[in-house]
PDB file of C-alpha atoms and ligand atoms in Angstrom:
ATOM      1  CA  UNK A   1      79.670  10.062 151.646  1.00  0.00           C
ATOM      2  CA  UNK A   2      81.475   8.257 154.272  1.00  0.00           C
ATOM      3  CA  UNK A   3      79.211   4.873 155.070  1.00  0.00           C
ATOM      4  CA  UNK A   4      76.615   5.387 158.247  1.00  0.00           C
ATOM      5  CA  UNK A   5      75.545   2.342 160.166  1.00  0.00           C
ATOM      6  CA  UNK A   6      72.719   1.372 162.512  1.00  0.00           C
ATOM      7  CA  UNK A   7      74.487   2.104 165.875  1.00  0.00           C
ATOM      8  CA  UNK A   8      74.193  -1.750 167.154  1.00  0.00           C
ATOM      9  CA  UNK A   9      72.007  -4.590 166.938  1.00  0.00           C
ATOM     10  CA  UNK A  10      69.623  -3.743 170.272  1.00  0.00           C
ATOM     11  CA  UNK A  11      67.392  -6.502 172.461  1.00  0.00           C
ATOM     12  CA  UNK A  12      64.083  -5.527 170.908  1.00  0.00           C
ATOM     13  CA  UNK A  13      61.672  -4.927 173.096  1.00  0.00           C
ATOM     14  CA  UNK A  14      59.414  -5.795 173.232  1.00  0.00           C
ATOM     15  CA  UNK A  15      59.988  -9.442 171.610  1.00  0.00           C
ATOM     16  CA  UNK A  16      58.551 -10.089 168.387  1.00  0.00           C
ATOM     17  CA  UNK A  17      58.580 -12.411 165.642  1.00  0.00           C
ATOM     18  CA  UNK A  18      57.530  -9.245 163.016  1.00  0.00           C
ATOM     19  CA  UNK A  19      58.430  -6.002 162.972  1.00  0.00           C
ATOM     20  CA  UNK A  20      57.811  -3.104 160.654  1.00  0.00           C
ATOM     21  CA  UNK A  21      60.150  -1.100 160.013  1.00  0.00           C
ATOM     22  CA  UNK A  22      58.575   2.152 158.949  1.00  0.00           C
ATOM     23  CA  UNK A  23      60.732   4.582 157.472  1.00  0.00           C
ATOM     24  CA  UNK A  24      60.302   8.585 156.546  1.00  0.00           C
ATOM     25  CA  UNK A  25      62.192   9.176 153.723  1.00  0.00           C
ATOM     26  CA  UNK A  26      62.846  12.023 150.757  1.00  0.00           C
ATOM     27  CA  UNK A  27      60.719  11.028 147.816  1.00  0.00           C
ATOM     28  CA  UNK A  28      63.411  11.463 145.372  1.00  0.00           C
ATOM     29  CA  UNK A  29      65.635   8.687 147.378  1.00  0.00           C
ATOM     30  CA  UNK A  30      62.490   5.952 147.033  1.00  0.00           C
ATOM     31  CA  UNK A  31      63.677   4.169 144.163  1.00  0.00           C
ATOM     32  CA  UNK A  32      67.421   3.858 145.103  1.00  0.00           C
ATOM     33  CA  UNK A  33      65.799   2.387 148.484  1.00  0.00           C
ATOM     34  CA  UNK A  34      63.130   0.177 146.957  1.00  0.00           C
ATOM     35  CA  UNK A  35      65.729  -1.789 143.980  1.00  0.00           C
ATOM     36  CA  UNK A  36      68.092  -2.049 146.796  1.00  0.00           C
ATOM     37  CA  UNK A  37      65.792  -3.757 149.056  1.00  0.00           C
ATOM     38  CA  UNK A  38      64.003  -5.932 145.902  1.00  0.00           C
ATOM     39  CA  UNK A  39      67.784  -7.139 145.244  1.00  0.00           C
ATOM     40  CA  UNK A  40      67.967  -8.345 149.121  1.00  0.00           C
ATOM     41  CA  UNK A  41      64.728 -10.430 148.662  1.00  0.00           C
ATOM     42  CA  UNK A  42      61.886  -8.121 150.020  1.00  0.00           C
ATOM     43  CA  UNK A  43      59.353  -8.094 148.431  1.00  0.00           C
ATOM     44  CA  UNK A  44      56.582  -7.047 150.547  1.00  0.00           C
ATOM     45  CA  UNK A  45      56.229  -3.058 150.628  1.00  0.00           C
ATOM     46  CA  UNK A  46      53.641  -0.177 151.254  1.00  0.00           C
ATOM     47  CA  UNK A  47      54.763   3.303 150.387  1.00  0.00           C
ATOM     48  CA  UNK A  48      52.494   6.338 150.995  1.00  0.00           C
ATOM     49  CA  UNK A  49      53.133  10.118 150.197  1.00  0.00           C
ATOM     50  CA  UNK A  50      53.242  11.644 153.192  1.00  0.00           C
ATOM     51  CA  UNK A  51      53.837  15.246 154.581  1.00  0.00           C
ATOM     52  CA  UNK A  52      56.067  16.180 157.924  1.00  0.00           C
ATOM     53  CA  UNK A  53      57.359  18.326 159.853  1.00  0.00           C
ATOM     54  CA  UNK A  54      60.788  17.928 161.915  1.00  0.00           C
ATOM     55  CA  UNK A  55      63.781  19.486 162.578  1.00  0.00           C
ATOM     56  CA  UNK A  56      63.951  20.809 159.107  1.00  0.00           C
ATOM     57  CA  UNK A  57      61.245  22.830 160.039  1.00  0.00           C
ATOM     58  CA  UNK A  58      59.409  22.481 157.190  1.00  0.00           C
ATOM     59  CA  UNK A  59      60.916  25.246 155.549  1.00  0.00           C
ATOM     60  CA  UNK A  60      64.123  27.368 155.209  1.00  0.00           C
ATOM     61  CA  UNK A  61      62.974  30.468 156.365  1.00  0.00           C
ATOM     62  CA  UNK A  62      61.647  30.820 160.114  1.00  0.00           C
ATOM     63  CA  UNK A  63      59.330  33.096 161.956  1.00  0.00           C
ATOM     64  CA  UNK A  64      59.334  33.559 165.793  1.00  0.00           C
ATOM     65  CA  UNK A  65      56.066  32.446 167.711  1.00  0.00           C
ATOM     66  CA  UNK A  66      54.643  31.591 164.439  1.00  0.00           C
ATOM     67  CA  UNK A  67      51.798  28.690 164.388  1.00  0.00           C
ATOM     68  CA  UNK A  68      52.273  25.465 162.528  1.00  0.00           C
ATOM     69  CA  UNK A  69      50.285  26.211 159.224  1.00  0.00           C
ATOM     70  CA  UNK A  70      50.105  23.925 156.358  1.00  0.00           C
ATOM     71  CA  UNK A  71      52.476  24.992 154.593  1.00  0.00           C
ATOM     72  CA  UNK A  72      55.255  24.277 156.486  1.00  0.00           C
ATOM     73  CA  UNK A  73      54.845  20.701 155.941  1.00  0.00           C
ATOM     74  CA  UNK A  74      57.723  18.527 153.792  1.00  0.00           C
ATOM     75  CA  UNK A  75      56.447  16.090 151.415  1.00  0.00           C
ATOM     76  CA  UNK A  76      57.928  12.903 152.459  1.00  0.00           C
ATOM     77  CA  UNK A  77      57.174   9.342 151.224  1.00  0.00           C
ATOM     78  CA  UNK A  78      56.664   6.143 153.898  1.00  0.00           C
ATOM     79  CA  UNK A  79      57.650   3.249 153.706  1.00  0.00           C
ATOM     80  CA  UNK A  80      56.661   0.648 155.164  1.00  0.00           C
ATOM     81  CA  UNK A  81      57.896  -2.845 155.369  1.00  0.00           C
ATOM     82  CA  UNK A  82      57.050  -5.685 158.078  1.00  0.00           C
ATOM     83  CA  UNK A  83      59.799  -8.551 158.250  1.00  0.00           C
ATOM     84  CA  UNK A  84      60.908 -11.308 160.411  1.00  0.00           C
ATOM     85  CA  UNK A  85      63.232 -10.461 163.169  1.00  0.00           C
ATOM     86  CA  UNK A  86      66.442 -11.375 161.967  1.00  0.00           C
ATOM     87  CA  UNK A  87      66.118  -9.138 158.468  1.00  0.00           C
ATOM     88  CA  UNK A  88      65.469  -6.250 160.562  1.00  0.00           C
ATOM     89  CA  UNK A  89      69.124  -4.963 160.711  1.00  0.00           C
ATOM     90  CA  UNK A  90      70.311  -5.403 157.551  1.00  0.00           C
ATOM     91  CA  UNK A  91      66.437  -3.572 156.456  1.00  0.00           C
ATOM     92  CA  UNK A  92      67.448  -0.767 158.518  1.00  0.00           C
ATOM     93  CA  UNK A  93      71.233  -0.298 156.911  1.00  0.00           C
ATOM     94  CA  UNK A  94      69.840  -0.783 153.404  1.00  0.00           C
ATOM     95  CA  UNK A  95      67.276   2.124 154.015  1.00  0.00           C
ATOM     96  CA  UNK A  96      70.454   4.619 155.449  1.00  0.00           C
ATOM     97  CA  UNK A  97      72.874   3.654 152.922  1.00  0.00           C
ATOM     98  CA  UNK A  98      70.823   4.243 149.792  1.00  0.00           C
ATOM     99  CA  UNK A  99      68.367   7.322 151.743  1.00  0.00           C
ATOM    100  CA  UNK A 100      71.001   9.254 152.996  1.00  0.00           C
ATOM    101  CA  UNK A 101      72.299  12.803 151.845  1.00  0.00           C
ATOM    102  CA  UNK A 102      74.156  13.464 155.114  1.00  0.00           C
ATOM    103  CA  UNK A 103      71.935  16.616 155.181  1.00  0.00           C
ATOM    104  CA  UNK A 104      68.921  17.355 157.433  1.00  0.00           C
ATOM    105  CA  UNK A 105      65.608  16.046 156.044  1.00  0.00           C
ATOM    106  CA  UNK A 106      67.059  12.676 155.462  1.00  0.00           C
ATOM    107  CA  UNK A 107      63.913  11.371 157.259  1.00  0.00           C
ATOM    108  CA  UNK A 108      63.763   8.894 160.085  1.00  0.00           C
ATOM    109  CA  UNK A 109      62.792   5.332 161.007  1.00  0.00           C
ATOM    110  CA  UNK A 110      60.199   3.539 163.274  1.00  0.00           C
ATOM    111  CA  UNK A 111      60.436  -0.217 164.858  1.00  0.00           C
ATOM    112  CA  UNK A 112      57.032  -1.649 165.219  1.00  0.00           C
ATOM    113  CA  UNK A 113      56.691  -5.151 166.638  1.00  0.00           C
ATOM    114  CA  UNK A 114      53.514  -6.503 165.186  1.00  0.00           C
ATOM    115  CA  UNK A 115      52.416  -9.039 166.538  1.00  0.00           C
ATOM    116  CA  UNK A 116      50.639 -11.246 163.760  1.00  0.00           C
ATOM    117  CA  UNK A 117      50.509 -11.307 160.067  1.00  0.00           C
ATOM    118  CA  UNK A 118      47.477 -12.870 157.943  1.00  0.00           C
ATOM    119  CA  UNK A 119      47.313 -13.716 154.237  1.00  0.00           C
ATOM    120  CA  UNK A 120      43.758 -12.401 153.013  1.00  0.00           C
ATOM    121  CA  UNK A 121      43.662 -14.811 150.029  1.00  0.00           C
ATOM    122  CA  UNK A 122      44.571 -17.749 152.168  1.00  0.00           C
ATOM    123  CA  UNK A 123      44.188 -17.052 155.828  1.00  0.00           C
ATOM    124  CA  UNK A 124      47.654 -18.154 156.681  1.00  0.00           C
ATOM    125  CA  UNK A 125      49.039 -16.371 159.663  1.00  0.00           C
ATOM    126  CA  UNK A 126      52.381 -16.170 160.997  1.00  0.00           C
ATOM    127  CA  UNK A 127      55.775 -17.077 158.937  1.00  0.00           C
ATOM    128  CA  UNK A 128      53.811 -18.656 156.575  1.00  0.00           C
ATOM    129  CA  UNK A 129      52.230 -15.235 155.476  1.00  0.00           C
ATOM    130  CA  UNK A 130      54.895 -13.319 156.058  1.00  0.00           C
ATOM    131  CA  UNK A 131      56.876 -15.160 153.174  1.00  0.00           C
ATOM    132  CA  UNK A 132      57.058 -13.970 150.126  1.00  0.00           C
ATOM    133  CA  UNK A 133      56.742 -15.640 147.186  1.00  0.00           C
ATOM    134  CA  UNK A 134      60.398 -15.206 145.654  1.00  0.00           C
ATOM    135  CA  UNK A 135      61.327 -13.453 148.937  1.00  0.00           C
ATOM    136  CA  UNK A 136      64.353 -14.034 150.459  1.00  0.00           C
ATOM    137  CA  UNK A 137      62.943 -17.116 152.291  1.00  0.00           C
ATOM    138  CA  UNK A 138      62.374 -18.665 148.488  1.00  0.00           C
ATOM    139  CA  UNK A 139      65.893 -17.665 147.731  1.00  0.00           C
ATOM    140  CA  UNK A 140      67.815 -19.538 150.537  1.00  0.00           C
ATOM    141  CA  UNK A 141      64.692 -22.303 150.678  1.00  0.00           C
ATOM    142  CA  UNK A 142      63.069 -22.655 153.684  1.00  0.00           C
TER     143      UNK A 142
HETATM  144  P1  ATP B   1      48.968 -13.054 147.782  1.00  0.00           P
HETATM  145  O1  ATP B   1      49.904 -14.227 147.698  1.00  0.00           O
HETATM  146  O2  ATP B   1      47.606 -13.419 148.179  1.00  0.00           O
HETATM  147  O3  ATP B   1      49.049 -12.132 146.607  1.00  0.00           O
HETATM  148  P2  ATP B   1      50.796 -11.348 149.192  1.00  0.00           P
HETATM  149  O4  ATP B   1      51.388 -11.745 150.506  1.00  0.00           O
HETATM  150  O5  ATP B   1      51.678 -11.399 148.007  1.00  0.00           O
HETATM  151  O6  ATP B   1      49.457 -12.184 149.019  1.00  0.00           O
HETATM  152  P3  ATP B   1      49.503  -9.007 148.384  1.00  0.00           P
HETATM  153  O7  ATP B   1      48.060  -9.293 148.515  1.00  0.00           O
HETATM  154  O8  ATP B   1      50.137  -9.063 147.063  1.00  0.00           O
HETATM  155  O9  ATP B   1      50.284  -9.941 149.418  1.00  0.00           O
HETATM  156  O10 ATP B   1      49.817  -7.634 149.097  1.00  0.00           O
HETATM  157  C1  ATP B   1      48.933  -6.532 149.028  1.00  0.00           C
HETATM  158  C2  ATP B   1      49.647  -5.307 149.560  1.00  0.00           C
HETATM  159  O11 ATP B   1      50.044  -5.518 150.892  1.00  0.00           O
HETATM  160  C3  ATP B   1      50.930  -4.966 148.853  1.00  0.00           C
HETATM  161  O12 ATP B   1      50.694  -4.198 147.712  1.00  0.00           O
HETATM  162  C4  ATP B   1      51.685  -4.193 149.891  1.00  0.00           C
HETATM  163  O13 ATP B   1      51.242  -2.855 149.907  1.00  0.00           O
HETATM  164  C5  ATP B   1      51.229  -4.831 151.176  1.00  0.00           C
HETATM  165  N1  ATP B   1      52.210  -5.756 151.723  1.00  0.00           N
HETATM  166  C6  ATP B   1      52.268  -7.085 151.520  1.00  0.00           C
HETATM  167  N2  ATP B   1      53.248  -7.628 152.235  1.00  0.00           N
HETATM  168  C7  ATP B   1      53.830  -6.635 152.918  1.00  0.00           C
HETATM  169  C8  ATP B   1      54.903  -6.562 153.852  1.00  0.00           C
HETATM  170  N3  ATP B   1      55.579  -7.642 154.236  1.00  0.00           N
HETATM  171  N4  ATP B   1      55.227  -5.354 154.355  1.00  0.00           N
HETATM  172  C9  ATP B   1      54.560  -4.261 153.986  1.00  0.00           C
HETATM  173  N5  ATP B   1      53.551  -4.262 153.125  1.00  0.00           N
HETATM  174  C10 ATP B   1      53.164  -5.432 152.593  1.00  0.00           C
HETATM  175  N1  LIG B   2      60.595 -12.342 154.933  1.00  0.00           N
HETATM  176  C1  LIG B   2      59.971 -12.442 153.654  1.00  0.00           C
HETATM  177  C2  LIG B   2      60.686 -13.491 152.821  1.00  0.00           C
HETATM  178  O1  LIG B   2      61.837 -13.708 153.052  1.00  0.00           O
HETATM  179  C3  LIG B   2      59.992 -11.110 152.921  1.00  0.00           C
HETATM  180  C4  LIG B   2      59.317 -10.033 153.700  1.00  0.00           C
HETATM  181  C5  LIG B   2      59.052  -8.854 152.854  1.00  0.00           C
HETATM  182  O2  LIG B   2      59.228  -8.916 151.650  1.00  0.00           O
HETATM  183  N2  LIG B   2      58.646  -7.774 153.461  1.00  0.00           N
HETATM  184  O3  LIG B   2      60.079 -14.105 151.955  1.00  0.00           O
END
């Protein structure tokens, strides 16, 4: 499978110190994408099963003028993952190298600036709650 990147590094806009980068994925892929990420220092993930419906159609047979019923829907898993702004990229390229097939139903991904983050245990906001303990911000010591 010849290698896919992240068509450019954009502007974000708007501006944010976080983002989450929210990605739709096939279920079977999640644990290729989640030891990939752990070996790149993040640490910090929420995955949900989820069902969809997208160009895949939810199924492989169609029927004109039909309604969306339930059973159309693709069980999908999402993951999501807030970071600082500069691990954002290389997030997104991890997710397409080890989620894609090359076929459709490969999922899709969602940049979220978020505005704040805040520790429950400690009520640290900011960078200091978005690092991880043994994170990649441990690794290369802040
Ligand atoms: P503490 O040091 O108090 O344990 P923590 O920052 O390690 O705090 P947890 O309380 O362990 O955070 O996290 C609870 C849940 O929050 C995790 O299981 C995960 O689902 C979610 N989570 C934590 N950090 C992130 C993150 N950066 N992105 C996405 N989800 C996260
Ligand atoms: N940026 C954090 C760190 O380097 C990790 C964030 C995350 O795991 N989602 O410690």
């Amino acid at each position: 499978l010849p290698v896919i990147r992240a068509q450019s590094s954009p502007d974000y806009v708007p501006d944010a110190k976080f983002y989450k980068v929210e990605a739709i994925l096939r279920p079977w892929r999640i644990p290729k994408v989640a030891s990939a990420l752990l070996k790149m220092g993040i640490r910090g993930v929420t995955v949900s099963d989820v069902r969809g419906f997208g160009a895949q159609g939810g199924l492989t047979e169609r029927h004109a003028g039909s309604e969306f019923s339930e059973d159309k829907f693709v069980t999908k898993v999402k993951m999501e993952i807030v970071v600082s702004k500069d691990q954002v990229e290389s997030v997104i390229d991890k997710i397409i190298r080890e989620g894609r097939t090359g076929e459709i139903g490969d999922g899709k991904i969602f940049l979220v600036p978020v505005t704040d983050v805040i520790r429950v245990r400690t009520g640290e906001r900011g960078e200091k709650a978005e690092r991880m303990m043994g994170g990649r911000a441990d690794m290369i010591n802040f």
